[in-house]
mmCIF file of C-alpha atoms and ligand atoms in Angstrom:
data_model
loop_
_atom_site.group_PDB
_atom_site.id
_atom_site.type_symbol
_atom_site.label_atom_id
_atom_site.label_comp_id
_atom_site.label_asym_id
_atom_site.label_seq_id
_atom_site.Cartn_x
_atom_site.Cartn_y
_atom_site.Cartn_z
ATOM 1 C CA MET A 230 16.224 -15.501 -3.181
ATOM 2 C CA THR A 231 15.037 -14.053 -6.491
ATOM 3 C CA GLU A 232 16.295 -10.673 -7.583
ATOM 4 C CA ALA A 233 14.723 -7.668 -5.835
ATOM 5 C CA ILE A 234 12.923 -5.421 -8.299
ATOM 6 C CA LEU A 235 12.480 -2.719 -5.639
ATOM 7 C CA GLU A 236 14.825 -1.885 -2.759
ATOM 8 C CA VAL A 237 13.754 0.732 -0.241
ATOM 9 C CA ASP A 238 16.327 1.864 2.282
ATOM 10 C CA ALA A 239 15.870 4.154 5.312
ATOM 11 C CA LEU A 240 13.129 6.026 3.465
ATOM 12 C CA GLU A 241 11.811 9.220 5.058
ATOM 13 C CA ARG A 242 9.210 11.768 4.112
ATOM 14 C CA ARG A 243 8.441 14.776 6.260
ATOM 15 C CA PHE A 244 5.768 17.393 5.657
ATOM 16 C CA ASP A 245 5.898 20.945 6.954
ATOM 17 C CA VAL A 246 2.540 21.455 8.679
ATOM 18 C CA SER A 247 3.386 24.750 10.392
ATOM 19 C CA ALA A 248 0.819 27.483 10.778
ATOM 20 C CA PRO A 249 1.241 30.277 8.201
ATOM 21 C CA TRP A 250 4.299 32.455 8.807
ATOM 22 C CA LEU A 251 2.415 35.484 10.180
ATOM 23 C CA ASN A 252 0.444 33.371 12.681
ATOM 24 C CA ARG A 253 3.667 31.768 13.828
ATOM 25 C CA VAL A 254 5.261 35.132 14.467
ATOM 26 C CA ILE A 255 2.251 36.634 16.236
ATOM 27 C CA GLU A 256 1.395 33.575 18.290
ATOM 28 C CA ARG A 257 5.055 32.584 18.760
ATOM 29 C CA LYS A 258 4.443 29.126 17.436
ATOM 30 C CA PRO A 259 7.332 26.928 16.326
ATOM 31 C CA ARG A 260 7.538 25.170 12.993
ATOM 32 C CA ARG A 261 5.837 21.820 12.990
ATOM 33 C CA THR A 262 6.997 18.792 11.050
ATOM 34 C CA LEU A 263 4.947 15.714 10.369
ATOM 35 C CA ARG A 264 6.928 12.524 9.870
ATOM 36 C CA ALA A 265 4.693 10.602 7.499
ATOM 37 C CA VAL A 266 7.360 8.012 6.672
ATOM 38 C CA ASP A 267 10.081 7.625 9.249
ATOM 39 C CA GLY A 268 12.907 5.265 8.275
ATOM 40 C CA VAL A 269 11.319 2.483 6.254
ATOM 41 C CA ASP A 270 13.096 -0.363 4.480
ATOM 42 C CA PHE A 271 11.903 -3.341 2.514
ATOM 43 C CA ASP A 272 12.672 -5.254 -0.694
ATOM 44 C CA ILE A 273 10.239 -6.762 -3.161
ATOM 45 C CA ALA A 274 11.328 -9.820 -5.138
ATOM 46 C CA ARG A 275 10.384 -9.891 -8.818
ATOM 47 C CA GLY A 276 7.016 -11.551 -9.397
ATOM 48 C CA GLN A 277 5.980 -11.306 -5.741
ATOM 49 C CA THR A 278 3.555 -9.190 -3.731
ATOM 50 C CA LEU A 279 4.573 -7.176 -0.708
ATOM 51 C CA ALA A 280 1.685 -5.739 1.284
ATOM 52 C CA LEU A 281 1.800 -2.663 3.501
ATOM 53 C CA VAL A 282 -0.894 -2.743 6.183
ATOM 54 C CA GLY A 283 -1.791 -0.433 9.021
ATOM 55 C CA GLU A 284 -4.440 1.983 10.233
ATOM 56 C CA SER A 285 -5.353 5.231 8.536
ATOM 57 C CA GLY A 286 -2.547 7.786 8.537
ATOM 58 C CA CYS A 287 0.332 5.366 9.145
ATOM 59 C CA GLY A 288 2.036 6.413 5.886
ATOM 60 C CA LYS A 289 0.983 3.772 3.330
ATOM 61 C CA SER A 290 -0.099 6.133 0.558
ATOM 62 C CA THR A 291 2.910 8.350 1.145
ATOM 63 C CA ILE A 292 5.154 5.342 0.482
ATOM 64 C CA ALA A 293 3.149 4.601 -2.701
ATOM 65 C CA LYS A 294 3.713 8.181 -3.851
ATOM 66 C CA LEU A 295 7.420 8.054 -3.016
ATOM 67 C CA VAL A 296 7.860 4.792 -4.926
ATOM 68 C CA THR A 297 6.001 6.113 -7.981
ATOM 69 C CA GLY A 298 7.842 9.448 -7.882
ATOM 70 C CA LEU A 299 4.809 11.617 -7.043
ATOM 71 C CA HIS A 300 6.643 12.717 -3.872
ATOM 72 C CA ALA A 301 10.373 13.251 -3.381
ATOM 73 C CA PRO A 302 11.915 11.518 -0.342
ATOM 74 C CA SER A 303 13.178 13.686 2.546
ATOM 75 C CA GLY A 304 15.781 10.998 3.219
ATOM 76 C CA GLY A 305 16.813 7.483 2.309
ATOM 77 C CA LYS A 306 16.845 5.698 -1.021
ATOM 78 C CA ILE A 307 14.547 3.937 -3.435
ATOM 79 C CA ARG A 308 16.160 1.683 -6.000
ATOM 80 C CA PHE A 309 13.980 0.336 -8.781
ATOM 81 C CA ASN A 310 15.742 -2.363 -10.768
ATOM 82 C CA GLY A 311 13.171 -2.387 -13.530
ATOM 83 C CA ASP A 312 12.136 -0.122 -16.375
ATOM 84 C CA PRO A 313 10.588 3.017 -14.771
ATOM 85 C CA GLU A 314 8.246 3.299 -17.779
ATOM 86 C CA LYS A 315 6.791 -0.045 -16.775
ATOM 87 C CA MET A 316 5.607 1.028 -13.332
ATOM 88 C CA GLN A 317 1.877 1.730 -13.023
ATOM 89 C CA MET A 318 -0.410 2.718 -10.166
ATOM 90 C CA ILE A 319 -3.953 1.632 -9.314
ATOM 91 C CA PHE A 320 -5.879 3.828 -6.867
ATOM 92 C CA GLN A 321 -8.666 3.257 -4.376
ATOM 93 C CA ASP A 322 -11.244 5.372 -6.148
ATOM 94 C CA PRO A 323 -11.422 4.281 -9.763
ATOM 95 C CA PHE A 324 -13.994 6.969 -10.514
ATOM 96 C CA ALA A 325 -11.743 9.841 -9.508
ATOM 97 C CA SER A 326 -8.876 8.419 -11.550
ATOM 98 C CA LEU A 327 -10.867 7.870 -14.769
ATOM 99 C CA ASN A 328 -11.596 10.867 -16.981
ATOM 100 C CA PRO A 329 -15.441 11.089 -16.916
ATOM 101 C CA ARG A 330 -15.576 12.734 -20.359
ATOM 102 C CA TRP A 331 -13.626 10.004 -22.132
ATOM 103 C CA ARG A 332 -15.097 6.795 -23.436
ATOM 104 C CA VAL A 333 -13.564 3.657 -21.977
ATOM 105 C CA GLY A 334 -11.916 2.811 -25.297
ATOM 106 C CA ARG A 335 -10.010 6.082 -25.270
ATOM 107 C CA ILE A 336 -9.049 5.685 -21.592
ATOM 108 C CA VAL A 337 -7.534 2.258 -22.223
ATOM 109 C CA ALA A 338 -5.976 3.304 -25.554
ATOM 110 C CA GLU A 339 -4.077 6.282 -24.140
ATOM 111 C CA PRO A 340 -1.140 4.304 -22.672
ATOM 112 C CA LEU A 341 -0.993 2.236 -25.883
ATOM 113 C CA ARG A 342 -0.610 5.389 -27.965
ATOM 114 C CA THR A 343 2.028 6.730 -25.581
ATOM 115 C CA LEU A 344 4.025 3.505 -25.897
ATOM 116 C CA ASN A 345 3.662 3.339 -29.638
ATOM 117 C CA PRO A 346 2.548 6.628 -31.252
ATOM 118 C CA GLN A 347 2.875 5.111 -34.741
ATOM 119 C CA ALA A 348 0.490 2.205 -34.066
ATOM 120 C CA PRO A 349 -2.277 1.986 -36.683
ATOM 121 C CA GLU A 350 -5.782 2.724 -35.370
ATOM 122 C CA ALA A 351 -7.059 -0.791 -36.115
ATOM 123 C CA GLN A 352 -4.246 -2.311 -34.051
ATOM 124 C CA VAL A 353 -5.014 -0.016 -31.083
ATOM 125 C CA THR A 354 -8.724 -0.890 -31.249
ATOM 126 C CA ALA A 355 -7.986 -4.609 -31.374
ATOM 127 C CA ARG A 356 -5.648 -4.358 -28.382
ATOM 128 C CA VAL A 357 -8.215 -2.341 -26.380
ATOM 129 C CA GLU A 358 -10.812 -5.051 -27.034
ATOM 130 C CA GLU A 359 -8.354 -7.731 -25.997
ATOM 131 C CA LEU A 360 -7.530 -5.874 -22.749
ATOM 132 C CA LEU A 361 -11.211 -5.381 -21.892
ATOM 133 C CA ASP A 362 -11.708 -9.099 -22.410
ATOM 134 C CA THR A 363 -8.698 -9.890 -20.198
ATOM 135 C CA VAL A 364 -10.194 -7.982 -17.264
ATOM 136 C CA GLY A 365 -13.632 -9.543 -17.699
ATOM 137 C CA LEU A 366 -15.395 -6.709 -19.545
ATOM 138 C CA SER A 367 -16.980 -6.821 -22.968
ATOM 139 C CA PRO A 368 -15.303 -5.314 -26.054
ATOM 140 C CA ALA A 369 -18.606 -3.453 -26.580
ATOM 141 C CA ASP A 370 -17.921 -1.556 -23.330
ATOM 142 C CA ALA A 371 -15.302 0.516 -25.177
ATOM 143 C CA VAL A 372 -17.938 3.009 -26.349
ATOM 144 C CA LYS A 373 -19.377 3.630 -22.874
ATOM 145 C CA TYR A 374 -18.447 6.281 -20.300
ATOM 146 C CA PRO A 375 -17.094 5.500 -16.790
ATOM 147 C CA HIS A 376 -20.360 6.526 -15.062
ATOM 148 C CA GLU A 377 -22.194 3.718 -16.847
ATOM 149 C CA PHE A 378 -20.276 1.109 -14.813
ATOM 150 C CA SER A 379 -20.417 -0.233 -11.253
ATOM 151 C CA GLY A 380 -17.522 0.314 -8.843
ATOM 152 C CA GLY A 381 -16.072 -3.130 -9.499
ATOM 153 C CA GLN A 382 -16.287 -2.669 -13.268
ATOM 154 C CA ARG A 383 -14.638 0.723 -13.004
ATOM 155 C CA GLN A 384 -11.751 -0.862 -11.114
ATOM 156 C CA ARG A 385 -11.493 -3.385 -13.975
ATOM 157 C CA ILE A 386 -11.227 -0.439 -16.384
ATOM 158 C CA SER A 387 -8.382 0.998 -14.265
ATOM 159 C CA ILE A 388 -6.659 -2.369 -14.379
ATOM 160 C CA ALA A 389 -7.079 -2.601 -18.172
ATOM 161 C CA ARG A 390 -5.598 0.880 -18.500
ATOM 162 C CA ALA A 391 -2.667 -0.084 -16.259
ATOM 163 C CA LEU A 392 -2.077 -3.254 -18.317
ATOM 164 C CA ALA A 393 -2.100 -1.214 -21.530
ATOM 165 C CA GLY A 394 1.149 0.338 -20.326
ATOM 166 C CA GLU A 395 2.722 -3.150 -20.341
ATOM 167 C CA PRO A 396 3.697 -2.904 -16.678
ATOM 168 C CA GLU A 397 6.060 -5.148 -14.796
ATOM 169 C CA PHE A 398 5.485 -3.445 -11.433
ATOM 170 C CA LEU A 399 2.143 -2.225 -10.070
ATOM 171 C CA VAL A 400 1.589 -0.056 -7.024
ATOM 172 C CA CYS A 401 -1.959 -0.750 -5.836
ATOM 173 C CA ASP A 402 -3.217 1.652 -3.154
ATOM 174 C CA GLU A 403 -6.335 0.152 -1.513
ATOM 175 C CA PRO A 404 -7.577 -1.025 -4.933
ATOM 176 C CA THR A 405 -10.661 -2.768 -3.539
ATOM 177 C CA SER A 406 -11.445 -0.855 -0.326
ATOM 178 C CA ALA A 407 -14.313 1.028 -1.929
ATOM 179 C CA LEU A 408 -15.989 -2.162 -3.194
ATOM 180 C CA ASP A 409 -18.540 -4.564 -1.678
ATOM 181 C CA VAL A 410 -17.007 -7.700 -0.197
ATOM 182 C CA SER A 411 -18.161 -10.052 -2.997
ATOM 183 C CA VAL A 412 -16.990 -7.673 -5.734
ATOM 184 C CA GLN A 413 -13.754 -7.155 -3.823
ATOM 185 C CA ALA A 414 -13.006 -10.893 -4.010
ATOM 186 C CA GLN A 415 -13.582 -10.919 -7.787
ATOM 187 C CA VAL A 416 -11.220 -8.027 -8.406
ATOM 188 C CA LEU A 417 -8.571 -9.544 -6.099
ATOM 189 C CA ASN A 418 -8.840 -12.862 -7.960
ATOM 190 C CA LEU A 419 -8.449 -11.051 -11.262
ATOM 191 C CA MET A 420 -5.319 -9.309 -9.945
ATOM 192 C CA LYS A 421 -3.871 -12.633 -8.784
ATOM 193 C CA ARG A 422 -4.552 -14.281 -12.135
ATOM 194 C CA LEU A 423 -2.919 -11.396 -14.024
ATOM 195 C CA GLN A 424 0.092 -11.591 -11.737
ATOM 196 C CA ARG A 425 0.526 -15.320 -12.493
ATOM 197 C CA GLU A 426 0.009 -14.925 -16.223
ATOM 198 C CA MET A 427 2.160 -11.847 -16.715
ATOM 199 C CA GLY A 428 4.751 -12.242 -13.963
ATOM 200 C CA LEU A 429 3.770 -8.908 -12.398
ATOM 201 C CA THR A 430 5.191 -7.581 -9.137
ATOM 202 C CA TYR A 431 2.826 -5.794 -6.734
ATOM 203 C CA LEU A 432 3.258 -3.326 -3.933
ATOM 204 C CA PHE A 433 -0.184 -3.805 -2.450
ATOM 205 C CA ILE A 434 -1.610 -1.421 0.134
ATOM 206 C CA SER A 435 -4.529 -2.143 2.432
ATOM 207 C CA HIS A 436 -5.713 -1.405 5.962
ATOM 208 C CA ASP A 437 -7.260 -4.882 6.040
ATOM 209 C CA LEU A 438 -5.196 -7.951 6.978
ATOM 210 C CA SER A 439 -7.876 -10.325 5.687
ATOM 211 C CA VAL A 440 -7.493 -8.807 2.195
ATOM 212 C CA VAL A 441 -3.694 -9.000 2.105
ATOM 213 C CA ARG A 442 -3.724 -12.549 3.486
ATOM 214 C CA HIS A 443 -4.815 -13.822 0.072
ATOM 215 C CA MET A 444 -2.712 -11.422 -1.980
ATOM 216 C CA ALA A 445 0.691 -11.054 -0.366
ATOM 217 C CA ASP A 446 3.834 -13.168 -0.176
ATOM 218 C CA VAL A 447 5.259 -10.849 2.457
ATOM 219 C CA ILE A 448 3.435 -8.477 4.821
ATOM 220 C CA ALA A 449 4.899 -5.327 6.358
ATOM 221 C CA VAL A 450 2.859 -3.930 9.249
ATOM 222 C CA MET A 451 3.142 -0.162 9.684
ATOM 223 C CA TYR A 452 2.511 2.056 12.679
ATOM 224 C CA LEU A 453 3.053 5.844 12.675
ATOM 225 C CA GLY A 454 5.375 5.975 9.685
ATOM 226 C CA ARG A 455 7.455 2.913 10.548
ATOM 227 C CA ILE A 456 7.394 -0.769 9.741
ATOM 228 C CA VAL A 457 7.005 -2.523 13.095
ATOM 229 C CA GLU A 458 7.074 -6.048 11.736
ATOM 230 C CA ILE A 459 7.720 -7.769 8.432
ATOM 231 C CA GLN A 460 7.221 -11.484 7.759
ATOM 232 C CA PRO A 461 6.187 -13.891 5.010
ATOM 233 C CA THR A 462 2.381 -14.025 5.064
ATOM 234 C CA ALA A 463 1.904 -17.536 6.496
ATOM 235 C CA ASP A 464 4.419 -16.832 9.273
ATOM 236 C CA LEU A 465 2.797 -13.536 10.169
ATOM 237 C CA PHE A 466 -0.562 -15.234 10.660
ATOM 238 C CA ALA A 467 0.942 -18.256 12.454
ATOM 239 C CA THR A 468 3.324 -16.366 14.750
ATOM 240 C CA PRO A 469 2.625 -12.638 14.839
ATOM 241 C CA LEU A 470 5.503 -11.069 16.785
ATOM 242 C CA HIS A 471 4.564 -7.444 17.406
ATOM 243 C CA PRO A 472 1.790 -6.573 19.902
ATOM 244 C CA TYR A 473 0.290 -4.222 17.303
ATOM 245 C CA THR A 474 0.110 -7.007 14.703
ATOM 246 C CA ARG A 475 -1.681 -9.178 17.255
ATOM 247 C CA MET A 476 -4.113 -6.354 17.907
ATOM 248 C CA LEU A 477 -4.825 -6.052 14.166
ATOM 249 C CA LEU A 478 -5.287 -9.826 13.865
ATOM 250 C CA ASP A 479 -7.753 -9.796 16.752
ATOM 251 C CA THR A 480 -10.043 -7.470 14.829
ATOM 252 C CA ILE A 481 -10.380 -9.850 11.853
ATOM 253 C CA PRO A 482 -13.631 -11.797 11.854
ATOM 254 C CA ASP A 483 -12.860 -15.458 12.430
ATOM 255 C CA LEU A 484 -14.436 -17.708 9.802
ATOM 256 C CA GLU A 485 -14.072 -20.859 11.881
ATOM 257 C CA ALA A 486 -15.462 -19.370 15.069
ATOM 258 C CA PRO A 487 -17.613 -16.419 13.995
ATOM 259 C CA LYS A 488 -19.438 -16.309 17.337
ATOM 260 C CA ARG A 489 -16.273 -15.677 19.309
ATOM 261 C CA ASP A 490 -16.174 -12.121 20.535
ATOM 262 C CA ARG A 491 -13.664 -9.986 18.723
ATOM 263 C CA ALA A 492 -11.727 -7.435 20.698
ATOM 264 C CA PRO A 493 -12.326 -3.944 19.352
ATOM 265 C CA MET A 494 -9.126 -2.111 18.537
ATOM 266 C CA GLY A 495 -8.047 -0.291 21.687
ATOM 267 C CA GLY A 496 -6.968 3.344 21.749
ATOM 268 C CA GLU A 497 -6.456 6.067 19.193
ATOM 269 C CA VAL A 498 -3.558 6.450 16.798
ATOM 270 C CA PRO A 499 -1.420 9.357 18.099
ATOM 271 C CA SER A 500 -0.520 12.288 15.839
ATOM 272 C CA PRO A 501 2.610 11.862 13.707
ATOM 273 C CA VAL A 502 3.372 15.545 14.432
ATOM 274 C CA SER A 503 4.116 14.731 18.086
ATOM 275 C CA PRO A 504 4.525 10.963 18.347
ATOM 276 C CA PRO A 505 4.884 9.372 21.797
ATOM 277 C CA SER A 506 8.423 9.006 23.171
ATOM 278 C CA GLY A 507 10.329 5.739 22.871
ATOM 279 C CA CYS A 508 8.257 3.079 21.167
ATOM 280 C CA SER A 509 5.458 5.101 19.595
ATOM 281 C CA PHE A 510 3.055 2.213 20.235
ATOM 282 C CA HIS A 511 3.603 2.255 24.014
ATOM 283 C CA PRO A 512 0.389 4.133 25.004
ATOM 284 C CA ARG A 513 -1.685 1.347 23.413
ATOM 285 C CA CYS A 514 0.566 -1.609 24.165
ATOM 286 C CA PRO A 515 -0.536 -4.203 26.725
ATOM 287 C CA LEU A 516 3.096 -5.330 27.174
ATOM 288 C CA ALA A 517 4.714 -1.904 27.583
ATOM 289 C CA PHE A 518 7.340 -1.546 30.322
ATOM 290 C CA ASP A 519 9.606 1.366 31.380
ATOM 291 C CA ARG A 520 12.199 0.939 28.666
ATOM 292 C CA CYS A 521 9.476 1.343 26.016
ATOM 293 C CA THR A 522 8.749 4.947 27.040
ATOM 294 C CA ARG A 523 12.432 5.944 26.849
ATOM 295 C CA GLU A 524 14.000 4.039 23.970
ATOM 296 C CA ARG A 525 12.861 3.421 20.465
ATOM 297 C CA PRO A 526 13.107 -0.227 19.368
ATOM 298 C CA GLU A 527 14.855 -0.592 16.019
ATOM 299 C CA ARG A 528 13.899 -3.416 13.751
ATOM 300 C CA GLU A 529 15.955 -6.525 14.524
ATOM 301 C CA PRO A 530 18.310 -7.820 11.861
ATOM 302 C CA ARG A 531 16.640 -10.346 9.608
ATOM 303 C CA VAL A 532 16.118 -13.710 11.344
ATOM 304 C CA HIS A 533 14.624 -16.269 8.943
ATOM 305 C CA ASP A 534 13.026 -13.504 6.866
ATOM 306 C CA ARG A 535 11.313 -11.889 9.803
ATOM 307 C CA ARG A 536 12.044 -8.656 11.549
ATOM 308 C CA VAL A 537 10.268 -6.973 14.427
ATOM 309 C CA ALA A 538 10.699 -3.685 16.296
ATOM 310 C CA CYS A 539 9.674 -4.473 19.862
ATOM 311 C CA PHE A 540 11.716 -5.029 23.034
ATOM 312 C CA ALA A 541 9.353 -7.714 24.314
ATOM 313 C CA ALA A 542 8.987 -9.578 21.015
ATOM 314 C CA ALA A 543 12.705 -9.519 20.183
ATOM 315 C CA GLU A 544 13.331 -11.859 23.112
ATOM 316 C CA ASN A 545 10.908 -14.386 21.650
ATOM 317 C CA THR A 546 11.916 -14.389 17.959
ATOM 318 C CA ASP A 547 13.422 -17.854 18.211
ATOM 319 C CA VAL A 548 9.938 -19.436 18.422
HETATM 320 N N1 ATP B 7 0.701 16.451 1.456
HETATM 321 C C1 ATP B 7 0.651 16.280 2.785
HETATM 322 N N2 ATP B 7 0.836 17.320 3.612
HETATM 323 C C2 ATP B 7 0.799 17.163 4.973
HETATM 324 N N3 ATP B 7 0.566 15.988 5.576
HETATM 325 C C3 ATP B 7 0.371 14.915 4.794
HETATM 326 C C4 ATP B 7 0.406 14.990 3.364
HETATM 327 N N4 ATP B 7 0.178 13.752 2.853
HETATM 328 C C5 ATP B 7 0.013 12.941 3.924
HETATM 329 N N5 ATP B 7 0.138 13.622 5.079
HETATM 330 C C6 ATP B 7 0.053 13.061 6.444
HETATM 331 O O1 ATP B 7 0.967 11.995 6.508
HETATM 332 C C7 ATP B 7 0.450 10.924 7.288
HETATM 333 C C8 ATP B 7 0.417 9.671 6.450
HETATM 334 O O2 ATP B 7 -0.564 9.845 5.436
HETATM 335 P P1 ATP B 7 -0.873 8.699 4.372
HETATM 336 O O3 ATP B 7 -1.885 9.244 3.436
HETATM 337 O O4 ATP B 7 0.390 8.201 3.803
HETATM 338 O O5 ATP B 7 -1.534 7.568 5.288
HETATM 339 P P2 ATP B 7 -2.285 6.224 4.874
HETATM 340 O O6 ATP B 7 -1.657 5.142 5.665
HETATM 341 O O7 ATP B 7 -2.305 6.090 3.403
HETATM 342 O O8 ATP B 7 -3.759 6.475 5.423
HETATM 343 P P3 ATP B 7 -5.184 5.994 4.837
HETATM 344 O O9 ATP B 7 -5.343 4.564 5.289
HETATM 345 O O10 ATP B 7 -6.154 6.902 5.514
HETATM 346 O O11 ATP B 7 -5.149 6.151 3.347
HETATM 347 C C9 ATP B 7 -0.925 11.387 7.760
HETATM 348 O O12 ATP B 7 -0.803 11.916 9.042
HETATM 349 C C10 ATP B 7 -1.300 12.469 6.757
HETATM 350 O O13 ATP B 7 -2.159 13.414 7.352
HETATM 351 S S1 SF4 B 8 8.605 -2.024 22.479
HETATM 352 FE FE1 SF4 B 8 7.368 -2.038 24.333
HETATM 353 S S2 SF4 B 8 5.648 -0.640 23.897
HETATM 354 FE FE2 SF4 B 8 6.637 -1.124 21.959
HETATM 355 S S3 SF4 B 8 5.430 -2.804 21.183
HETATM 356 FE FE3 SF4 B 8 7.152 -3.722 22.270
HETATM 357 S S4 SF4 B 8 6.451 -4.051 24.370
HETATM 358 FE FE4 SF4 B 8 4.974 -2.703 23.364
HETATM 359 MG MG1 MG B 9 -3.852 5.947 2.001
#
């Protein structure tokens, strides 16, 4: 096993979502806490990609913000065994994260100037042109503004800016979700090529298993703030262990048998302010039995790199 660049241990993040104080007093309402991230652990080996997948609201972005230091944890630990200066983030909406009043050249140059304030102007310009070329844009694009580009090109600008900071670790929060499918594939291929060439490590977030299938070495499936299953990618697709993972897999269009009817995802995700008792997936689970409503399944100790939090699946992990 290669060295872990990131180790996350029993990570928790709660948000106070109480009504304002006066309303609480008048209406006699208690404080309300939302458990966005509720005891999460995973490691990422250097040079690999770990993907977090799950439906909206399961806590993916909160983990991204905890890892990058934008949020403080309410509990647990994050250990980053790299240079914190060399961690960068790529967001879903490249337009919102690019300053609309700056030319692309200035956007990409900013991290270069931060790294090396003494760098001569000609050197910065040359490096900006090189970075634009690396991400498949033209050096002439440096004089344009973000609004002059398509969504896919804007995401390339974000990637060039991230690379300018000479990263070793990138947190990518739904980097291609806003893009058309064909453009999405191009940007994902670019990210894979850069990873190979530069030895980058990715924490890659997506709600879409078909996207992470081609990106991730290891996939962690999240439900209501917890990881319910974690496996190397090929194993997860070959032998999904958790009923929720199987439900997610059933919603992926099947390339070999596109005519086969796909089951729509059953049920709503409950609120993380008042999660169901026991296994929080039990109201949607086709395999639920009495124990599931009373007890919460903890993730099993690692068996051949896979761990699952489900009473029914734990009995079948020796497949
Ligand atoms: N600053 C905040 N204050 C209160 N609640 C928050 C805050 N940030 C996130 N939450 C809540 O925490 C839960 C997890 O949110 P998060 O954004 O991490 O989910 P996500 O998996 O990234 O969802 P999506 O796929 O929609 O991006 C949600 O219920 C969300 O409403
Ligand atoms: S613990 Fe029970 S409810 Fe939860 S996923 Fe497993 S079988 Fe379903
Ligand atoms: Mg999110």
